[in-house]
XYZ file of C-alpha atoms in Angstrom:
180
model
C 67.158 129.544 78.861
C 70.032 128.107 80.902
C 69.875 124.746 79.113
C 69.851 126.472 75.722
C 72.869 128.574 76.704
C 74.836 125.572 77.960
C 73.926 123.599 74.853
C 75.309 126.338 72.639
C 78.780 125.981 74.183
C 81.292 123.436 72.980
C 81.695 120.954 75.835
C 84.895 119.655 74.252
C 86.606 123.023 74.637
C 88.068 123.268 78.171
C 89.114 126.874 77.525
C 85.434 127.891 77.299
C 84.863 129.900 80.526
C 81.401 128.429 81.073
C 82.607 124.846 80.723
C 85.765 125.304 82.812
C 83.769 127.118 85.500
C 81.194 124.327 85.692
C 83.882 121.652 85.859
C 85.737 123.467 88.656
C 82.508 123.926 90.572
C 81.183 120.396 90.263
C 84.251 118.152 89.907
C 84.271 117.363 93.646
C 80.579 116.423 93.643
C 81.276 113.391 91.491
C 83.310 111.386 93.987
C 83.671 107.654 93.312
C 85.273 104.666 94.931
C 84.948 105.529 98.619
C 86.994 103.499 101.066
C 86.899 103.657 104.848
C 89.754 102.893 107.188
C 91.523 104.466 110.159
C 94.213 106.277 108.170
C 95.512 108.412 111.039
C 95.499 105.761 113.785
C 93.146 107.614 116.136
C 90.580 104.795 116.333
C 88.021 106.600 114.131
C 87.076 105.618 110.590
C 88.302 108.006 107.916
C 87.326 108.144 104.237
C 89.184 108.134 100.955
C 87.147 109.296 97.950
C 88.334 109.436 94.348
C 87.491 112.489 92.246
C 87.765 111.405 88.586
C 87.189 114.854 87.098
C 89.842 116.413 89.330
C 92.376 113.572 89.015
C 92.741 113.329 92.788
C 91.925 111.198 95.787
C 90.728 113.019 98.879
C 91.399 111.683 102.360
C 88.809 112.876 104.850
C 89.877 112.412 108.455
C 86.942 112.018 110.823
C 86.999 113.172 114.446
C 84.711 110.611 116.073
C 82.100 113.200 117.079
C 80.117 113.157 113.801
C 82.418 115.786 112.289
C 85.144 115.443 109.699
C 87.994 117.593 108.483
C 88.246 118.952 104.952
C 89.745 116.484 102.480
C 93.477 116.474 101.864
C 93.915 115.721 98.187
C 96.643 113.790 96.388
C 97.286 113.569 92.658
C 96.072 110.202 91.424
C 96.353 110.274 87.642
C 93.778 111.466 85.163
C 90.742 109.384 86.122
C 90.952 107.805 89.586
C 87.860 105.656 90.106
C 88.433 103.262 93.011
C 90.289 103.194 96.331
C 91.217 100.542 98.859
C 93.669 100.119 101.721
C 96.227 97.732 103.178
C 99.605 97.729 104.879
C 101.781 97.459 101.799
C 105.165 98.039 103.437
C 104.560 96.107 106.690
C 105.054 99.122 108.950
C 101.714 98.791 110.767
C 100.219 101.883 109.103
C 97.259 101.858 106.738
C 98.360 102.701 103.189
C 96.103 103.675 100.281
C 95.844 102.297 96.734
C 93.891 104.026 93.947
C 92.982 102.786 90.451
C 93.496 105.256 87.573
C 91.226 104.058 84.756
C 92.793 106.300 82.092
C 96.399 105.576 83.007
C 96.075 101.778 83.353
C 97.915 101.967 86.665
C 97.306 101.933 90.377
C 98.770 104.624 92.595
C 100.175 103.439 95.904
C 100.303 106.027 98.693
C 102.383 105.061 101.740
C 101.122 106.430 105.052
C 103.514 108.775 106.871
C 101.983 107.731 110.211
C 99.848 110.793 110.830
C 97.126 110.177 108.261
C 98.980 111.961 105.465
C 100.642 110.147 102.595
C 103.798 110.175 100.519
C 103.488 111.013 96.827
C 101.854 108.153 94.943
C 103.992 105.571 93.170
C 102.508 103.870 90.100
C 102.294 100.201 89.204
C 101.022 98.957 85.828
C 97.726 97.098 85.508
C 95.573 95.961 82.604
C 93.586 98.453 80.564
C 91.064 100.652 82.412
C 91.305 99.419 86.017
C 88.080 100.211 87.826
C 87.844 98.104 90.984
C 90.357 97.054 93.670
C 90.477 94.272 96.237
C 93.272 93.833 98.778
C 94.170 90.569 100.484
C 96.865 87.963 100.934
C 96.194 86.077 97.706
C 99.357 83.936 97.724
C 99.581 83.051 101.433
C 102.861 84.861 102.221
C 101.377 87.170 104.910
C 101.861 90.282 102.710
C 99.025 92.370 101.269
C 98.473 91.864 97.549
C 96.306 93.888 95.165
C 93.755 92.565 92.681
C 92.402 94.979 90.093
C 89.419 94.419 87.800
C 90.053 95.973 84.395
C 87.075 97.180 82.361
C 88.705 96.728 78.958
C 89.431 93.123 78.091
C 87.414 91.798 81.029
C 90.605 90.968 82.911
C 91.993 90.965 86.418
C 95.494 92.178 87.299
C 97.087 90.740 90.425
C 100.023 92.557 92.010
C 101.722 90.235 94.467
C 103.670 91.894 97.267
C 107.212 90.534 97.528
C 110.327 91.704 99.364
C 108.755 94.476 101.385
C 110.884 97.463 102.286
C 109.507 100.107 104.606
C 110.453 102.835 102.126
C 108.906 101.230 99.041
C 107.197 97.901 98.507
C 108.266 95.708 95.633
C 105.732 93.922 93.473
C 105.535 91.102 91.036
C 102.932 92.082 88.478
C 101.055 89.176 87.057
C 98.279 89.818 84.612
C 95.665 87.140 84.707
C 93.117 87.398 81.962
C 90.032 85.888 83.454
C 86.879 86.150 81.362
C 84.127 87.934 83.258
C 80.767 86.839 81.885
């Protein structure tokens, strides 16, 4: 009976109380793109998990005694699907980067130093970014971001340049590498 009732509702209508209630209840169960790092500098691994249905990334600070705090969530577009970390403004704190597949951007969250983050700043990528790697790809000792894009089978590379502690600057270079 439950399946028949749910089937009778229009899933495309977000104003339908049944559909909106189900989405609100289960949107946090569909976390993607987990990343672990010590975001608050306490020596314990913390987690960042993207919630595509909610449009957020949740940072879960862990206490080191097999317990964790509730996630602190940050707006990360309409469909955040992957997260990674690096020190993108050379201040010694672990920052967070999140791919938004629907927005064709990455959100960069600079760490305030206590495990919380500034509002995300966007940088353009190729279409439908869905995977992130961070490293020094050009040998200048600054973290760069590589993003695999689902549409067009391409990779976007954002090279860190003149780093400022308040906001990193990037050179965006789209490299279309066939993935076969």
